[in-house]
PDB file of C-alpha atoms in Angstrom:
ATOM      1  CA  UNK A 102     130.653 -29.935  83.041  1.00 72.00           C
ATOM      2  CA  UNK A 103     128.945 -26.927  82.207  1.00 75.00           C
ATOM      3  CA  UNK A 104     127.563 -28.587  79.036  1.00 76.00           C
ATOM      4  CA  UNK A 105     126.247 -31.305  81.194  1.00 75.00           C
ATOM      5  CA  UNK A 106     124.553 -28.894  83.694  1.00 79.00           C
ATOM      6  CA  UNK A 107     122.873 -27.091  80.782  1.00 80.00           C
ATOM      7  CA  UNK A 108     121.785 -30.551  79.409  1.00 74.00           C
ATOM      8  CA  UNK A 109     120.184 -31.318  82.830  1.00 75.00           C
ATOM      9  CA  UNK A 110     118.435 -28.016  83.002  1.00 78.00           C
ATOM     10  CA  UNK A 111     117.095 -28.317  79.370  1.00 80.00           C
ATOM     11  CA  UNK A 112     115.646 -31.690  80.324  1.00 78.00           C
ATOM     12  CA  UNK A 113     113.658 -30.177  83.027  1.00 78.00           C
ATOM     13  CA  UNK A 114     112.688 -27.061  81.282  1.00 80.00           C
ATOM     14  CA  UNK A 115     111.467 -28.929  78.385  1.00 82.00           C
ATOM     15  CA  UNK A 116     108.710 -30.609  80.699  1.00 81.00           C
ATOM     16  CA  UNK A 117     105.801 -29.013  82.472  1.00 85.00           C
ATOM     17  CA  UNK A 118     106.501 -30.317  85.827  1.00 84.00           C
ATOM     18  CA  UNK A 119     108.942 -27.595  86.831  1.00 86.00           C
ATOM     19  CA  UNK A 120     106.397 -24.654  86.567  1.00 87.00           C
ATOM     20  CA  UNK A 121     103.508 -26.806  87.725  1.00 89.00           C
ATOM     21  CA  UNK A 122     105.786 -27.508  90.884  1.00 89.00           C
ATOM     22  CA  UNK A 123     106.340 -23.630  91.176  1.00 91.00           C
ATOM     23  CA  UNK A 124     102.806 -22.587  90.860  1.00 93.00           C
ATOM     24  CA  UNK A 125     101.999 -25.279  93.599  1.00 91.00           C
ATOM     25  CA  UNK A 126     104.846 -24.054  95.672  1.00 92.00           C
ATOM     26  CA  UNK A 127     103.404 -20.401  95.402  1.00 93.00           C
ATOM     27  CA  UNK A 128      99.871 -21.428  96.043  1.00 94.00           C
ATOM     28  CA  UNK A 129     100.903 -23.310  99.351  1.00 91.00           C
ATOM     29  CA  UNK A 130     103.041 -20.188 100.648  1.00 92.00           C
ATOM     30  CA  UNK A 131      99.937 -18.168  99.678  1.00 92.00           C
ATOM     31  CA  UNK A 132      97.670 -20.118 101.877  1.00 91.00           C
ATOM     32  CA  UNK A 133     100.062 -20.217 104.656  1.00 89.00           C
ATOM     33  CA  UNK A 134     100.301 -16.278 104.539  1.00 91.00           C
ATOM     34  CA  UNK A 135      96.591 -16.066 104.307  1.00 90.00           C
ATOM     35  CA  UNK A 136      96.379 -17.949 107.715  1.00 87.00           C
ATOM     36  CA  UNK A 137      99.138 -15.905 109.103  1.00 88.00           C
ATOM     37  CA  UNK A 138      97.481 -12.766 108.260  1.00 87.00           C
ATOM     38  CA  UNK A 139      93.919 -14.052 109.321  1.00 83.00           C
ATOM     39  CA  UNK A 140      95.245 -15.007 112.773  1.00 83.00           C
ATOM     40  CA  UNK A 141      97.571 -12.444 113.545  1.00 80.00           C
ATOM     41  CA  UNK A 142      97.236 -10.862 116.846  1.00 75.00           C
ATOM     42  CA  UNK A 143      94.775 -13.596 117.936  1.00 73.00           C
ATOM     43  CA  UNK A 144      95.609 -14.883 121.428  1.00 65.00           C
ATOM     44  CA  UNK A 145      94.108 -18.380 120.612  1.00 66.00           C
ATOM     45  CA  UNK A 146      96.012 -18.536 117.448  1.00 61.00           C
ATOM     46  CA  UNK A 147      99.295 -17.755 119.218  1.00 68.00           C
ATOM     47  CA  UNK A 148     100.534 -15.506 116.245  1.00 77.00           C
ATOM     48  CA  UNK A 149     102.234 -12.109 116.612  1.00 81.00           C
ATOM     49  CA  UNK A 150     100.195  -8.890 115.398  1.00 83.00           C
ATOM     50  CA  UNK A 151     100.615  -7.775 111.798  1.00 84.00           C
ATOM     51  CA  UNK A 152     102.543  -4.657 112.913  1.00 84.00           C
ATOM     52  CA  UNK A 153     105.268  -6.420 114.822  1.00 84.00           C
ATOM     53  CA  UNK A 154     108.722  -7.656 113.709  1.00 84.00           C
ATOM     54  CA  UNK A 155     107.981 -11.224 114.744  1.00 84.00           C
ATOM     55  CA  UNK A 156     105.102 -11.583 112.489  1.00 85.00           C
ATOM     56  CA  UNK A 157     107.231 -10.115 109.707  1.00 86.00           C
ATOM     57  CA  UNK A 158     109.883 -12.780 110.471  1.00 86.00           C
ATOM     58  CA  UNK A 159     107.395 -15.620 110.470  1.00 86.00           C
ATOM     59  CA  UNK A 160     105.687 -14.470 107.173  1.00 88.00           C
ATOM     60  CA  UNK A 161     108.795 -14.098 105.461  1.00 88.00           C
ATOM     61  CA  UNK A 162     109.991 -17.575 106.572  1.00 86.00           C
ATOM     62  CA  UNK A 163     106.974 -19.039 104.894  1.00 86.00           C
ATOM     63  CA  UNK A 164     108.865 -19.618 101.697  1.00 85.00           C
ATOM     64  CA  UNK A 165     110.907 -22.407 103.303  1.00 83.00           C
ATOM     65  CA  UNK A 166     107.526 -24.459 103.213  1.00 83.00           C
ATOM     66  CA  UNK A 167     108.244 -25.119  99.450  1.00 85.00           C
ATOM     67  CA  UNK A 168     110.947 -27.402 100.180  1.00 85.00           C
ATOM     68  CA  UNK A 169     108.782 -30.572  99.876  1.00 87.00           C
ATOM     69  CA  UNK A 170     108.007 -29.652  96.069  1.00 90.00           C
ATOM     70  CA  UNK A 171     111.596 -28.937  95.287  1.00 90.00           C
ATOM     71  CA  UNK A 172     112.504 -32.208  96.806  1.00 88.00           C
ATOM     72  CA  UNK A 173     110.037 -33.876  94.719  1.00 90.00           C
ATOM     73  CA  UNK A 174     111.421 -32.274  91.702  1.00 90.00           C
ATOM     74  CA  UNK A 175     114.836 -33.536  92.587  1.00 88.00           C
ATOM     75  CA  UNK A 176     113.420 -37.063  92.941  1.00 88.00           C
ATOM     76  CA  UNK A 177     111.859 -36.773  89.311  1.00 88.00           C
ATOM     77  CA  UNK A 178     115.017 -35.410  87.794  1.00 84.00           C
ATOM     78  CA  UNK A 179     116.771 -38.661  88.503  1.00 82.00           C
ATOM     79  CA  UNK A 180     113.961 -41.454  88.668  1.00 84.00           C
ATOM     80  CA  UNK A 181     112.370 -40.237  85.312  1.00 82.00           C
ATOM     81  CA  UNK A 182     115.376 -41.391  83.668  1.00 77.00           C
ATOM     82  CA  UNK A 183     114.927 -44.968  85.026  1.00 71.00           C
ATOM     83  CA  UNK A 184     111.271 -44.761  84.401  1.00 71.00           C
ATOM     84  CA  UNK A 185     111.354 -43.831  80.764  1.00 64.00           C
ATOM     85  CA  UNK A 186     114.740 -45.829  80.209  1.00 67.00           C
ATOM     86  CA  UNK A 187     116.665 -42.674  78.898  1.00 71.00           C
ATOM     87  CA  UNK A 188     119.235 -43.291  81.599  1.00 64.00           C
ATOM     88  CA  UNK A 189     121.156 -45.709  79.350  1.00 62.00           C
ATOM     89  CA  UNK A 190     121.463 -43.026  76.510  1.00 66.00           C
ATOM     90  CA  UNK A 191     122.651 -40.707  79.133  1.00 67.00           C
ATOM     91  CA  UNK A 192     125.288 -42.787  80.388  1.00 63.00           C
ATOM     92  CA  UNK A 193     126.480 -43.913  76.822  1.00 59.00           C
ATOM     93  CA  UNK A 194     126.641 -40.198  76.009  1.00 68.00           C
ATOM     94  CA  UNK A 195     128.707 -39.566  79.126  1.00 66.00           C
ATOM     95  CA  UNK A 196     130.222 -42.808  80.460  1.00 64.00           C
ATOM     96  CA  UNK A 197     131.624 -41.278  83.606  1.00 69.00           C
ATOM     97  CA  UNK A 198     128.808 -41.625  85.851  1.00 68.00           C
ATOM     98  CA  UNK A 199     130.141 -39.678  88.546  1.00 71.00           C
ATOM     99  CA  UNK A 200     130.262 -36.611  86.339  1.00 76.00           C
ATOM    100  CA  UNK A 201     126.432 -37.127  85.309  1.00 77.00           C
ATOM    101  CA  UNK A 202     125.546 -37.354  88.832  1.00 78.00           C
ATOM    102  CA  UNK A 203     127.459 -34.130  89.866  1.00 80.00           C
ATOM    103  CA  UNK A 204     125.793 -32.308  86.895  1.00 83.00           C
ATOM    104  CA  UNK A 205     122.432 -33.436  88.225  1.00 84.00           C
ATOM    105  CA  UNK A 206     123.398 -32.191  91.648  1.00 86.00           C
ATOM    106  CA  UNK A 207     124.658 -28.713  90.368  1.00 88.00           C
ATOM    107  CA  UNK A 208     121.361 -28.605  88.267  1.00 88.00           C
ATOM    108  CA  UNK A 209     119.346 -29.321  91.445  1.00 87.00           C
ATOM    109  CA  UNK A 210     121.110 -26.660  93.352  1.00 89.00           C
ATOM    110  CA  UNK A 211     120.323 -23.987  90.666  1.00 92.00           C
ATOM    111  CA  UNK A 212     116.755 -24.965  90.390  1.00 92.00           C
ATOM    112  CA  UNK A 213     116.264 -24.798  94.121  1.00 91.00           C
ATOM    113  CA  UNK A 214     117.979 -21.378  94.300  1.00 91.00           C
ATOM    114  CA  UNK A 215     115.728 -19.985  91.635  1.00 93.00           C
ATOM    115  CA  UNK A 216     112.672 -21.494  93.482  1.00 93.00           C
ATOM    116  CA  UNK A 217     113.846 -19.712  96.509  1.00 92.00           C
ATOM    117  CA  UNK A 218     114.312 -16.482  94.690  1.00 94.00           C
ATOM    118  CA  UNK A 219     110.850 -16.808  93.136  1.00 94.00           C
ATOM    119  CA  UNK A 220     109.263 -17.655  96.717  1.00 94.00           C
ATOM    120  CA  UNK A 221     111.182 -14.813  98.194  1.00 93.00           C
ATOM    121  CA  UNK A 222     109.716 -12.460  95.853  1.00 94.00           C
ATOM    122  CA  UNK A 223     106.395 -13.579  96.031  1.00 95.00           C
ATOM    123  CA  UNK A 224     106.320 -13.504  99.764  1.00 93.00           C
ATOM    124  CA  UNK A 225     107.873  -9.933  99.992  1.00 92.00           C
ATOM    125  CA  UNK A 226     105.083  -8.701  97.608  1.00 93.00           C
ATOM    126  CA  UNK A 227     102.612  -9.913 100.176  1.00 92.00           C
ATOM    127  CA  UNK A 228     104.403  -9.248 103.390  1.00 91.00           C
ATOM    128  CA  UNK A 229     105.379  -5.641 102.612  1.00 90.00           C
ATOM    129  CA  UNK A 230     102.112  -4.024 102.041  1.00 91.00           C
ATOM    130  CA  UNK A 231     100.529  -6.163 104.732  1.00 90.00           C
ATOM    131  CA  UNK A 232     102.904  -4.763 107.364  1.00 88.00           C
ATOM    132  CA  UNK A 233     102.660  -1.262 105.905  1.00 89.00           C
ATOM    133  CA  UNK A 234      99.062  -1.226 105.925  1.00 87.00           C
ATOM    134  CA  UNK A 235      98.862  -2.472 109.614  1.00 83.00           C
ATOM    135  CA  UNK A 236     101.062   0.390 110.640  1.00 83.00           C
ATOM    136  CA  UNK A 237     104.419  -1.538 111.042  1.00 77.00           C
ATOM    137  CA  UNK A 238     107.690  -0.584 110.066  1.00 79.00           C
ATOM    138  CA  UNK A 239     109.967  -2.382 107.338  1.00 81.00           C
ATOM    139  CA  UNK A 240     113.562  -2.900 108.713  1.00 79.00           C
ATOM    140  CA  UNK A 241     115.951  -5.280 107.344  1.00 80.00           C
ATOM    141  CA  UNK A 242     117.496  -5.865 110.562  1.00 79.00           C
ATOM    142  CA  UNK A 243     114.470  -6.376 112.581  1.00 77.00           C
ATOM    143  CA  UNK A 244     112.790  -8.432 110.120  1.00 79.00           C
ATOM    144  CA  UNK A 245     116.068 -10.474 109.631  1.00 82.00           C
ATOM    145  CA  UNK A 246     115.654 -10.398 105.869  1.00 85.00           C
ATOM    146  CA  UNK A 247     119.256 -11.314 104.944  1.00 84.00           C
ATOM    147  CA  UNK A 248     119.301 -14.350 107.242  1.00 83.00           C
ATOM    148  CA  UNK A 249     115.803 -15.527 106.382  1.00 87.00           C
ATOM    149  CA  UNK A 250     116.617 -15.172 102.679  1.00 88.00           C
ATOM    150  CA  UNK A 251     119.976 -17.102 103.061  1.00 85.00           C
ATOM    151  CA  UNK A 252     117.973 -19.765 105.155  1.00 84.00           C
ATOM    152  CA  UNK A 253     115.289 -20.129 102.417  1.00 89.00           C
ATOM    153  CA  UNK A 254     117.776 -20.426  99.577  1.00 89.00           C
ATOM    154  CA  UNK A 255     119.873 -22.994 101.554  1.00 85.00           C
ATOM    155  CA  UNK A 256     116.890 -24.882 102.589  1.00 84.00           C
ATOM    156  CA  UNK A 257     115.408 -25.389  99.053  1.00 89.00           C
ATOM    157  CA  UNK A 258     118.634 -25.752  97.451  1.00 88.00           C
ATOM    158  CA  UNK A 259     119.472 -28.488  99.869  1.00 85.00           C
ATOM    159  CA  UNK A 260     116.166 -30.298  99.545  1.00 86.00           C
ATOM    160  CA  UNK A 261     116.687 -30.349  95.826  1.00 89.00           C
ATOM    161  CA  UNK A 262     119.958 -32.318  96.426  1.00 86.00           C
ATOM    162  CA  UNK A 263     118.193 -34.580  99.087  1.00 85.00           C
ATOM    163  CA  UNK A 264     115.461 -35.514  96.191  1.00 86.00           C
ATOM    164  CA  UNK A 265     118.350 -36.369  93.729  1.00 86.00           C
ATOM    165  CA  UNK A 266     120.086 -38.428  96.543  1.00 83.00           C
ATOM    166  CA  UNK A 267     116.835 -40.164  97.339  1.00 83.00           C
ATOM    167  CA  UNK A 268     115.974 -40.855  93.663  1.00 83.00           C
ATOM    168  CA  UNK A 269     119.355 -42.367  93.080  1.00 81.00           C
ATOM    169  CA  UNK A 270     118.852 -44.574  96.116  1.00 80.00           C
ATOM    170  CA  UNK A 271     115.338 -45.923  95.411  1.00 81.00           C
ATOM    171  CA  UNK A 272     115.402 -45.371  91.593  1.00 79.00           C
ATOM    172  CA  UNK A 273     111.623 -45.813  91.612  1.00 82.00           C
ATOM    173  CA  UNK A 274     109.548 -42.776  90.982  1.00 83.00           C
ATOM    174  CA  UNK A 275     106.522 -43.356  93.080  1.00 88.00           C
ATOM    175  CA  UNK A 276     108.610 -44.796  96.061  1.00 87.00           C
ATOM    176  CA  UNK A 277     110.931 -41.743  95.844  1.00 85.00           C
ATOM    177  CA  UNK A 278     108.035 -39.305  95.956  1.00 88.00           C
ATOM    178  CA  UNK A 279     106.315 -41.009  98.740  1.00 90.00           C
ATOM    179  CA  UNK A 280     109.544 -41.163 100.809  1.00 85.00           C
ATOM    180  CA  UNK A 281     109.964 -37.481 100.259  1.00 85.00           C
ATOM    181  CA  UNK A 282     106.431 -36.547 101.381  1.00 87.00           C
ATOM    182  CA  UNK A 283     106.837 -38.932 104.366  1.00 88.00           C
ATOM    183  CA  UNK A 284     110.162 -37.176 105.381  1.00 82.00           C
ATOM    184  CA  UNK A 285     109.087 -33.662 104.887  1.00 80.00           C
ATOM    185  CA  UNK A 286     105.443 -33.866 106.279  1.00 79.00           C
ATOM    186  CA  UNK A 287     105.570 -36.639 108.926  1.00 85.00           C
ATOM    187  CA  UNK A 288     108.983 -37.413 110.310  1.00 87.00           C
ATOM    188  CA  UNK A 289     110.633 -34.023 110.379  1.00 83.00           C
ATOM    189  CA  UNK A 290     107.344 -32.405 111.246  1.00 82.00           C
ATOM    190  CA  UNK A 291     106.786 -34.391 114.236  1.00 86.00           C
ATOM    191  CA  UNK A 292     110.511 -34.122 115.577  1.00 85.00           C
ATOM    192  CA  UNK A 293     110.356 -30.390 115.057  1.00 80.00           C
ATOM    193  CA  UNK A 294     106.843 -29.717 116.485  1.00 78.00           C
ATOM    194  CA  UNK A 295     107.231 -31.652 119.634  1.00 80.00           C
ATOM    195  CA  UNK A 296     109.711 -29.950 122.001  1.00 78.00           C
ATOM    196  CA  UNK A 297     110.798 -33.289 123.794  1.00 80.00           C
ATOM    197  CA  UNK A 298     111.903 -34.417 120.447  1.00 81.00           C
ATOM    198  CA  UNK A 299     113.564 -31.358 119.191  1.00 80.00           C
ATOM    199  CA  UNK A 300     116.973 -32.595 120.583  1.00 84.00           C
ATOM    200  CA  UNK A 301     116.988 -35.037 117.808  1.00 85.00           C
ATOM    201  CA  UNK A 302     114.897 -32.996 115.208  1.00 84.00           C
ATOM    202  CA  UNK A 303     117.374 -30.113 115.456  1.00 84.00           C
ATOM    203  CA  UNK A 304     119.922 -32.213 113.659  1.00 88.00           C
ATOM    204  CA  UNK A 305     117.502 -33.001 110.631  1.00 87.00           C
ATOM    205  CA  UNK A 306     118.081 -30.909 107.503  1.00 83.00           C
ATOM    206  CA  UNK A 307     114.645 -29.061 108.262  1.00 80.00           C
ATOM    207  CA  UNK A 308     115.960 -28.273 111.778  1.00 83.00           C
ATOM    208  CA  UNK A 309     119.337 -26.975 110.506  1.00 82.00           C
ATOM    209  CA  UNK A 310     117.522 -24.807 107.986  1.00 78.00           C
ATOM    210  CA  UNK A 311     115.127 -23.450 110.538  1.00 78.00           C
ATOM    211  CA  UNK A 312     118.013 -22.631 112.947  1.00 80.00           C
ATOM    212  CA  UNK A 313     119.907 -20.846 110.140  1.00 75.00           C
ATOM    213  CA  UNK A 314     116.899 -18.558 109.555  1.00 74.00           C
ATOM    214  CA  UNK A 315     116.719 -18.382 113.681  1.00 66.00           C
ATOM    215  CA  UNK A 316     113.031 -18.429 113.387  1.00 54.00           C
ATOM    216  CA  UNK A 317     110.668 -20.927 115.054  1.00 48.00           C
ATOM    217  CA  UNK A 318     108.210 -21.537 112.431  1.00 44.00           C
ATOM    218  CA  UNK A 319     105.446 -22.414 114.966  1.00 43.00           C
ATOM    219  CA  UNK A 320     105.602 -19.212 116.830  1.00 41.00           C
ATOM    220  CA  UNK A 321     107.518 -16.773 114.751  1.00 40.00           C
ATOM    221  CA  UNK A 322     109.938 -16.005 117.524  1.00 43.00           C
ATOM    222  CA  UNK A 323     113.794 -16.273 117.916  1.00 41.00           C
ATOM    223  CA  UNK A 324     114.643 -19.938 118.153  1.00 40.00           C
ATOM    224  CA  UNK A 325     116.747 -19.027 121.255  1.00 39.00           C
ATOM    225  CA  UNK A 326     113.475 -18.006 123.003  1.00 35.00           C
ATOM    226  CA  UNK A 327     112.290 -21.411 124.433  1.00 40.00           C
ATOM    227  CA  UNK A 328     113.123 -23.859 121.858  1.00 51.00           C
ATOM    228  CA  UNK A 329     115.996 -26.402 121.677  1.00 65.00           C
ATOM    229  CA  UNK A 330     117.379 -25.456 118.394  1.00 73.00           C
ATOM    230  CA  UNK A 331     120.912 -25.218 116.804  1.00 79.00           C
ATOM    231  CA  UNK A 332     122.534 -21.704 116.754  1.00 80.00           C
ATOM    232  CA  UNK A 333     122.721 -20.250 113.104  1.00 76.00           C
ATOM    233  CA  UNK A 334     126.253 -21.012 112.484  1.00 77.00           C
ATOM    234  CA  UNK A 335     125.478 -24.570 113.721  1.00 82.00           C
ATOM    235  CA  UNK A 336     122.707 -24.911 111.248  1.00 80.00           C
ATOM    236  CA  UNK A 337     124.898 -23.820 108.316  1.00 79.00           C
ATOM    237  CA  UNK A 338     127.460 -26.280 109.265  1.00 86.00           C
ATOM    238  CA  UNK A 339     125.001 -29.193 109.441  1.00 86.00           C
ATOM    239  CA  UNK A 340     123.476 -28.050 105.898  1.00 80.00           C
ATOM    240  CA  UNK A 341     126.944 -28.162 104.323  1.00 82.00           C
ATOM    241  CA  UNK A 342     127.569 -31.500 105.867  1.00 85.00           C
ATOM    242  CA  UNK A 343     124.206 -32.978 104.683  1.00 82.00           C
ATOM    243  CA  UNK A 344     125.040 -31.585 101.069  1.00 79.00           C
ATOM    244  CA  UNK A 345     128.173 -33.514 100.904  1.00 82.00           C
ATOM    245  CA  UNK A 346     126.702 -36.659 102.398  1.00 83.00           C
ATOM    246  CA  UNK A 347     123.701 -36.463  99.899  1.00 77.00           C
ATOM    247  CA  UNK A 348     126.254 -35.849  96.947  1.00 77.00           C
ATOM    248  CA  UNK A 349     128.243 -38.934  98.156  1.00 80.00           C
ATOM    249  CA  UNK A 350     125.115 -41.169  98.335  1.00 77.00           C
ATOM    250  CA  UNK A 351     123.903 -40.008  94.866  1.00 73.00           C
ATOM    251  CA  UNK A 352     127.324 -40.860  93.348  1.00 75.00           C
ATOM    252  CA  UNK A 353     127.982 -44.095  95.180  1.00 76.00           C
ATOM    253  CA  UNK A 354     124.502 -45.576  94.476  1.00 73.00           C
ATOM    254  CA  UNK A 355     124.503 -44.730  90.818  1.00 69.00           C
ATOM    255  CA  UNK A 356     128.145 -45.733  89.910  1.00 62.00           C
ATOM    256  CA  UNK A 357     128.082 -48.915  91.376  1.00 63.00           C
ATOM    257  CA  UNK A 358     124.622 -50.252  90.227  1.00 61.00           C
ATOM    258  CA  UNK A 359     123.585 -52.090  87.151  1.00 59.00           C
ATOM    259  CA  UNK A 360     121.221 -50.028  85.111  1.00 58.00           C
ATOM    260  CA  UNK A 361     119.744 -52.789  82.968  1.00 56.00           C
TER     261      UNK A 361
END
């Protein structure tokens, strides 16, 4: 299995897609942080002041916005094999399709975790000096650094698996990417942004990841302060459940299908 995971990582790293996606992810997070800094303390913007723990929590949680690009990367990891007809050679080399899918899922977890580490470092390099210059204090507990870091890693790793499962389901690369964008930017955004719909949205992967971080990405406040979200432990359970479901879907849709 280790050899298969290495092979999947090698396939990915021999292309330019992974570092292009990483650069785009960091750019998007940088834009979000610039907005958070520019509108901090503005009553009309509804954002906390720079020297408050709430602003630090909101800024640190910006890394989770990179999940869409990790999801797209997961889609491409599987659909590119169908697009370029390399899937036949892959299954001839390893006839047990379930092992191949398991290796792709593990590789997706690793890629998602590495992306999360990169965005957390990038975010910290911007947030730390900004808070200090504004006269605020850095506290791991007040900023909830461990909780937000865990939520970011879990979110990006899960969306990598979600992308692979989606790619296994549709097999068409364009359809998979469009589906990923529609899910992350339309469906989840609507159900998480509208309070009346959060009773449903909180059970989505994005809602569970938001609950795990215990941060409302719209206000920078604790999710228990006025929003209908899961508790952190509930978000963790839901994320694990989704990971299992996505793995089963990816395996089942690939093992039973004709690849010709």
